[in-house]
Every structure is written in structure tokens, then in C-alpha cells.
Amino acid sequence: MLTRDAIIPVLHLALEALPVVDAAFLAGSAAFGRQDRYSDIDLNCIADGSHATLIFSALEAELES
């Protein structure tokens, strides 16, 4: 089973490689240090909305690999 600790670095690397992403950060329970093994990952990405498909595709491809 994949864990948050395994998924978050993968998402970070995928977003870091995209020059269209200005910033990304975790929100939700992680922002307050209250996450646990059942918490979802609330990822916020700052980018021009016209690049949403590219960003989602890059994240999905990285997670599938």
C-alpha cells in the first residue's frame, strides 16, 4: 500500500519539473500537523489555469510509474 510519505515526494518531483508551475503546497490536515495515515493529500498548485491538463497529466503519469 502506498503511503503519504511515498506519494508526496513523487508529486513534488513531478511538479518541480514543470516550468508552468509557480508554486505548490500542502493544505488541509498537513498544514496544521494533524495528518495521520488515513488523511488525504490536499495539494494546491499555483499556475495559469490553461495548464491544468498538462499538470494533471504529469502527476497521473508520475503516480502510475
PDB file of N, CA and C in Angstrom:
ATOM      1  N   MET A   1       0.833  -1.186   0.000  1.00  0.00           N
ATOM      2  CA  MET A   1       0.000   0.000   0.000  1.00  0.00           C
ATOM      3  C   MET A   1       0.879   1.251   0.000  1.00  0.00           C
ATOM      4  N   LEU A   2       0.538   2.177  -0.861  1.00  0.00           N
ATOM      5  CA  LEU A   2       1.277   3.434  -0.892  1.00  0.00           C
ATOM      6  C   LEU A   2       0.871   4.308   0.283  1.00  0.00           C
ATOM      7  N   THR A   3       1.834   5.017   0.809  1.00  0.00           N
ATOM      8  CA  THR A   3       1.579   5.909   1.933  1.00  0.00           C
ATOM      9  C   THR A   3       1.767   7.359   1.503  1.00  0.00           C
ATOM     10  N   ARG A   4       1.299   8.262   2.335  1.00  0.00           N
ATOM     11  CA  ARG A   4       1.506   9.686   2.082  1.00  0.00           C
ATOM     12  C   ARG A   4       2.992   9.984   1.923  1.00  0.00           C
ATOM     13  N   ASP A   5       3.805   9.352   2.784  1.00  0.00           N
ATOM     14  CA  ASP A   5       5.245   9.603   2.759  1.00  0.00           C
ATOM     15  C   ASP A   5       5.889   9.137   1.464  1.00  0.00           C
ATOM     16  N   ALA A   6       5.276   8.199   0.767  1.00  0.00           N
ATOM     17  CA  ALA A   6       5.795   7.741  -0.519  1.00  0.00           C
ATOM     18  C   ALA A   6       5.246   8.584  -1.664  1.00  0.00           C
ATOM     19  N   ILE A   7       4.012   9.038  -1.554  1.00  0.00           N
ATOM     20  CA  ILE A   7       3.356   9.757  -2.647  1.00  0.00           C
ATOM     21  C   ILE A   7       3.811  11.208  -2.752  1.00  0.00           C
ATOM     22  N   ILE A   8       3.931  11.894  -1.638  1.00  0.00           N
ATOM     23  CA  ILE A   8       4.230  13.331  -1.666  1.00  0.00           C
ATOM     24  C   ILE A   8       5.551  13.650  -2.361  1.00  0.00           C
ATOM     25  N   PRO A   9       6.640  12.935  -2.122  1.00  0.00           N
ATOM     26  CA  PRO A   9       7.877  13.242  -2.858  1.00  0.00           C
ATOM     27  C   PRO A   9       7.740  13.028  -4.367  1.00  0.00           C
ATOM     28  N   VAL A  10       6.939  12.060  -4.777  1.00  0.00           N
ATOM     29  CA  VAL A  10       6.713  11.814  -6.203  1.00  0.00           C
ATOM     30  C   VAL A  10       5.977  12.999  -6.820  1.00  0.00           C
ATOM     31  N   LEU A  11       4.958  13.495  -6.127  1.00  0.00           N
ATOM     32  CA  LEU A  11       4.229  14.662  -6.613  1.00  0.00           C
ATOM     33  C   LEU A  11       5.145  15.876  -6.680  1.00  0.00           C
ATOM     34  N   HIS A  12       5.988  16.027  -5.675  1.00  0.00           N
ATOM     35  CA  HIS A  12       6.927  17.151  -5.637  1.00  0.00           C
ATOM     36  C   HIS A  12       7.860  17.126  -6.841  1.00  0.00           C
ATOM     37  N   LEU A  13       8.436  15.988  -7.128  1.00  0.00           N
ATOM     38  CA  LEU A  13       9.354  15.872  -8.271  1.00  0.00           C
ATOM     39  C   LEU A  13       8.647  16.161  -9.592  1.00  0.00           C
ATOM     40  N   ALA A  14       7.429  15.664  -9.733  1.00  0.00           N
ATOM     41  CA  ALA A  14       6.680  15.892 -10.967  1.00  0.00           C
ATOM     42  C   ALA A  14       6.387  17.376 -11.165  1.00  0.00           C
ATOM     43  N   LEU A  15       5.978  18.048 -10.111  1.00  0.00           N
ATOM     44  CA  LEU A  15       5.658  19.469 -10.220  1.00  0.00           C
ATOM     45  C   LEU A  15       6.905  20.324 -10.398  1.00  0.00           C
ATOM     46  N   GLU A  16       7.973  19.929  -9.748  1.00  0.00           N
ATOM     47  CA  GLU A  16       9.234  20.677  -9.850  1.00  0.00           C
ATOM     48  C   GLU A  16       9.753  20.695 -11.294  1.00  0.00           C
ATOM     49  N   ALA A  17       9.447  19.653 -12.045  1.00  0.00           N
ATOM     50  CA  ALA A  17       9.917  19.541 -13.427  1.00  0.00           C
ATOM     51  C   ALA A  17       9.079  20.365 -14.415  1.00  0.00           C
ATOM     52  N   LEU A  18       7.981  20.924 -13.962  1.00  0.00           N
ATOM     53  CA  LEU A  18       7.095  21.681 -14.841  1.00  0.00           C
ATOM     54  C   LEU A  18       7.321  23.186 -14.673  1.00  0.00           C
ATOM     55  N   PRO A  19       7.876  23.843 -15.682  1.00  0.00           N
ATOM     56  CA  PRO A  19       8.125  25.285 -15.555  1.00  0.00           C
ATOM     57  C   PRO A  19       6.848  26.120 -15.467  1.00  0.00           C
ATOM     58  N   VAL A  20       5.707  25.549 -15.827  1.00  0.00           N
ATOM     59  CA  VAL A  20       4.443  26.297 -15.761  1.00  0.00           C
ATOM     60  C   VAL A  20       3.894  26.386 -14.341  1.00  0.00           C
ATOM     61  N   VAL A  21       4.465  25.625 -13.409  1.00  0.00           N
ATOM     62  CA  VAL A  21       4.017  25.645 -12.018  1.00  0.00           C
ATOM     63  C   VAL A  21       4.829  26.687 -11.259  1.00  0.00           C
ATOM     64  N   ASP A  22       4.125  27.674 -10.717  1.00  0.00           N
ATOM     65  CA  ASP A  22       4.794  28.736  -9.965  1.00  0.00           C
ATOM     66  C   ASP A  22       5.062  28.323  -8.523  1.00  0.00           C
ATOM     67  N   ALA A  23       4.152  27.557  -7.936  1.00  0.00           N
ATOM     68  CA  ALA A  23       4.306  27.112  -6.552  1.00  0.00           C
ATOM     69  C   ALA A  23       3.342  25.964  -6.299  1.00  0.00           C
ATOM     70  N   ALA A  24       3.651  25.185  -5.286  1.00  0.00           N
ATOM     71  CA  ALA A  24       2.750  24.109  -4.851  1.00  0.00           C
ATOM     72  C   ALA A  24       2.934  23.941  -3.347  1.00  0.00           C
ATOM     73  N   PHE A  25       1.842  23.625  -2.669  1.00  0.00           N
ATOM     74  CA  PHE A  25       1.922  23.440  -1.233  1.00  0.00           C
ATOM     75  C   PHE A  25       0.817  22.513  -0.753  1.00  0.00           C
ATOM     76  N   LEU A  26       1.066  21.923   0.394  1.00  0.00           N
ATOM     77  CA  LEU A  26       0.078  21.053   1.025  1.00  0.00           C
ATOM     78  C   LEU A  26      -0.809  21.895   1.929  1.00  0.00           C
ATOM     79  N   ALA A  27      -2.074  21.550   1.960  1.00  0.00           N
ATOM     80  CA  ALA A  27      -3.037  22.238   2.822  1.00  0.00           C
ATOM     81  C   ALA A  27      -3.770  21.189   3.651  1.00  0.00           C
ATOM     82  N   GLY A  28      -4.914  21.545   4.155  1.00  0.00           N
ATOM     83  CA  GLY A  28      -5.701  20.586   4.939  1.00  0.00           C
ATOM     84  C   GLY A  28      -4.999  20.196   6.221  1.00  0.00           C
ATOM     85  N   SER A  29      -5.142  18.943   6.588  1.00  0.00           N
ATOM     86  CA  SER A  29      -4.594  18.473   7.861  1.00  0.00           C
ATOM     87  C   SER A  29      -3.074  18.615   7.929  1.00  0.00           C
ATOM     88  N   ALA A  30      -2.393  18.491   6.788  1.00  0.00           N
ATOM     89  CA  ALA A  30      -0.927  18.611   6.772  1.00  0.00           C
ATOM     90  C   ALA A  30      -0.479  20.021   7.156  1.00  0.00           C
ATOM     91  N   ALA A  31      -1.272  21.017   6.804  1.00  0.00           N
ATOM     92  CA  ALA A  31      -0.914  22.398   7.115  1.00  0.00           C
ATOM     93  C   ALA A  31      -0.931  22.667   8.612  1.00  0.00           C
ATOM     94  N   PHE A  32      -1.674  21.853   9.335  1.00  0.00           N
ATOM     95  CA  PHE A  32      -1.785  22.041  10.776  1.00  0.00           C
ATOM     96  C   PHE A  32      -1.108  20.927  11.569  1.00  0.00           C
ATOM     97  N   GLY A  33      -0.368  20.055  10.859  1.00  0.00           N
ATOM     98  CA  GLY A  33       0.325  18.971  11.528  1.00  0.00           C
ATOM     99  C   GLY A  33      -0.612  17.940  12.128  1.00  0.00           C
ATOM    100  N   ARG A  34      -1.784  17.792  11.550  1.00  0.00           N
ATOM    101  CA  ARG A  34      -2.776  16.871  12.109  1.00  0.00           C
ATOM    102  C   ARG A  34      -3.062  15.673  11.211  1.00  0.00           C
ATOM    103  N   GLN A  35      -2.234  15.470  10.210  1.00  0.00           N
ATOM    104  CA  GLN A  35      -2.476  14.340   9.316  1.00  0.00           C
ATOM    105  C   GLN A  35      -2.144  13.028  10.012  1.00  0.00           C
ATOM    106  N   ASP A  36      -2.808  11.987   9.553  1.00  0.00           N
ATOM    107  CA  ASP A  36      -2.497  10.645  10.021  1.00  0.00           C
ATOM    108  C   ASP A  36      -2.503   9.729   8.805  1.00  0.00           C
ATOM    109  N   ARG A  37      -2.378   8.462   9.010  1.00  0.00           N
ATOM    110  CA  ARG A  37      -2.261   7.548   7.871  1.00  0.00           C
ATOM    111  C   ARG A  37      -3.535   7.472   7.040  1.00  0.00           C
ATOM    112  N   TYR A  38      -4.632   7.997   7.529  1.00  0.00           N
ATOM    113  CA  TYR A  38      -5.887   7.989   6.791  1.00  0.00           C
ATOM    114  C   TYR A  38      -6.193   9.318   6.094  1.00  0.00           C
ATOM    115  N   SER A  39      -5.338  10.299   6.290  1.00  0.00           N
ATOM    116  CA  SER A  39      -5.572  11.621   5.710  1.00  0.00           C
ATOM    117  C   SER A  39      -5.345  11.614   4.201  1.00  0.00           C
ATOM    118  N   ASP A  40      -6.153  12.389   3.511  1.00  0.00           N
ATOM    119  CA  ASP A  40      -5.926  12.561   2.079  1.00  0.00           C
ATOM    120  C   ASP A  40      -4.799  13.573   1.878  1.00  0.00           C
ATOM    121  N   ILE A  41      -4.447  13.798   0.641  1.00  0.00           N
ATOM    122  CA  ILE A  41      -3.395  14.751   0.321  1.00  0.00           C
ATOM    123  C   ILE A  41      -4.056  15.948  -0.351  1.00  0.00           C
ATOM    124  N   ASP A  42      -4.077  17.066   0.351  1.00  0.00           N
ATOM    125  CA  ASP A  42      -4.658  18.297  -0.182  1.00  0.00           C
ATOM    126  C   ASP A  42      -3.528  19.105  -0.806  1.00  0.00           C
ATOM    127  N   LEU A  43      -3.365  18.956  -2.102  1.00  0.00           N
ATOM    128  CA  LEU A  43      -2.283  19.608  -2.831  1.00  0.00           C
ATOM    129  C   LEU A  43      -2.833  20.820  -3.565  1.00  0.00           C
ATOM    130  N   ASN A  44      -2.221  21.954  -3.360  1.00  0.00           N
ATOM    131  CA  ASN A  44      -2.580  23.182  -4.068  1.00  0.00           C
ATOM    132  C   ASN A  44      -1.439  23.540  -5.000  1.00  0.00           C
ATOM    133  N   CYS A  45      -1.799  23.922  -6.196  1.00  0.00           N
ATOM    134  CA  CYS A  45      -0.809  24.233  -7.213  1.00  0.00           C
ATOM    135  C   CYS A  45      -1.116  25.612  -7.786  1.00  0.00           C
ATOM    136  N   ILE A  46      -0.121  26.483  -7.826  1.00  0.00           N
ATOM    137  CA  ILE A  46      -0.293  27.821  -8.379  1.00  0.00           C
ATOM    138  C   ILE A  46       0.279  27.817  -9.798  1.00  0.00           C
ATOM    139  N   ALA A  47      -0.612  28.006 -10.765  1.00  0.00           N
ATOM    140  CA  ALA A  47      -0.224  28.007 -12.172  1.00  0.00           C
ATOM    141  C   ALA A  47      -1.360  28.628 -12.973  1.00  0.00           C
ATOM    142  N   ASP A  48      -1.066  29.017 -14.174  1.00  0.00           N
ATOM    143  CA  ASP A  48      -2.111  29.505 -15.075  1.00  0.00           C
ATOM    144  C   ASP A  48      -3.087  28.361 -15.329  1.00  0.00           C
ATOM    145  N   GLY A  49      -4.355  28.629 -15.219  1.00  0.00           N
ATOM    146  CA  GLY A  49      -5.380  27.602 -15.381  1.00  0.00           C
ATOM    147  C   GLY A  49      -5.360  26.901 -16.727  1.00  0.00           C
ATOM    148  N   SER A  50      -4.791  27.554 -17.723  1.00  0.00           N
ATOM    149  CA  SER A  50      -4.737  26.934 -19.052  1.00  0.00           C
ATOM    150  C   SER A  50      -3.786  25.737 -19.084  1.00  0.00           C
ATOM    151  N   HIS A  51      -2.975  25.570 -18.039  1.00  0.00           N
ATOM    152  CA  HIS A  51      -2.023  24.462 -17.966  1.00  0.00           C
ATOM    153  C   HIS A  51      -2.519  23.306 -17.099  1.00  0.00           C
ATOM    154  N   ALA A  52      -3.773  23.366 -16.662  1.00  0.00           N
ATOM    155  CA  ALA A  52      -4.301  22.346 -15.750  1.00  0.00           C
ATOM    156  C   ALA A  52      -4.199  20.944 -16.328  1.00  0.00           C
ATOM    157  N   THR A  53      -4.539  20.772 -17.588  1.00  0.00           N
ATOM    158  CA  THR A  53      -4.482  19.435 -18.199  1.00  0.00           C
ATOM    159  C   THR A  53      -3.056  18.902 -18.206  1.00  0.00           C
ATOM    160  N   LEU A  54      -2.107  19.735 -18.545  1.00  0.00           N
ATOM    161  CA  LEU A  54      -0.697  19.340 -18.543  1.00  0.00           C
ATOM    162  C   LEU A  54      -0.258  18.919 -17.142  1.00  0.00           C
ATOM    163  N   ILE A  55      -0.636  19.695 -16.142  1.00  0.00           N
ATOM    164  CA  ILE A  55      -0.232  19.410 -14.767  1.00  0.00           C
ATOM    165  C   ILE A  55      -0.847  18.106 -14.279  1.00  0.00           C
ATOM    166  N   PHE A  56      -2.159  17.941 -14.483  1.00  0.00           N
ATOM    167  CA  PHE A  56      -2.812  16.703 -14.059  1.00  0.00           C
ATOM    168  C   PHE A  56      -2.225  15.496 -14.771  1.00  0.00           C
ATOM    169  N   SER A  57      -1.962  15.632 -16.062  1.00  0.00           N
ATOM    170  CA  SER A  57      -1.383  14.520 -16.826  1.00  0.00           C
ATOM    171  C   SER A  57       0.003  14.155 -16.297  1.00  0.00           C
ATOM    172  N   ALA A  58       0.802  15.136 -15.980  1.00  0.00           N
ATOM    173  CA  ALA A  58       2.147  14.881 -15.460  1.00  0.00           C
ATOM    174  C   ALA A  58       2.072  14.179 -14.104  1.00  0.00           C
ATOM    175  N   LEU A  59       1.169  14.625 -13.244  1.00  0.00           N
ATOM    176  CA  LEU A  59       1.023  13.998 -11.928  1.00  0.00           C
ATOM    177  C   LEU A  59       0.524  12.561 -12.054  1.00  0.00           C
ATOM    178  N   GLU A  60      -0.478  12.354 -12.902  1.00  0.00           N
ATOM    179  CA  GLU A  60      -1.002  11.000 -13.089  1.00  0.00           C
ATOM    180  C   GLU A  60       0.055  10.060 -13.660  1.00  0.00           C
ATOM    181  N   ALA A  61       0.815  10.533 -14.645  1.00  0.00           N
ATOM    182  CA  ALA A  61       1.855   9.694 -15.251  1.00  0.00           C
ATOM    183  C   ALA A  61       2.915   9.315 -14.221  1.00  0.00           C
ATOM    184  N   GLU A  62       3.305  10.282 -13.397  1.00  0.00           N
ATOM    185  CA  GLU A  62       4.328  10.006 -12.381  1.00  0.00           C
ATOM    186  C   GLU A  62       3.815   9.025 -11.334  1.00  0.00           C
ATOM    187  N   LEU A  63       2.567   9.188 -10.931  1.00  0.00           N
ATOM    188  CA  LEU A  63       1.996   8.259  -9.938  1.00  0.00           C
ATOM    189  C   LEU A  63       1.824   6.855 -10.509  1.00  0.00           C
ATOM    190  N   GLU A  64       1.484   6.746 -11.777  1.00  0.00           N
ATOM    191  CA  GLU A  64       1.316   5.430 -12.398  1.00  0.00           C
ATOM    192  C   GLU A  64       2.640   4.696 -12.554  1.00  0.00           C
ATOM    193  N   SER A  65       3.714   5.473 -12.706  1.00  0.00           N
ATOM    194  CA  SER A  65       5.028   4.824 -12.864  1.00  0.00           C
ATOM    195  C   SER A  65       5.507   4.356 -11.518  1.00  0.00           C
TER     196      SER A  65
END
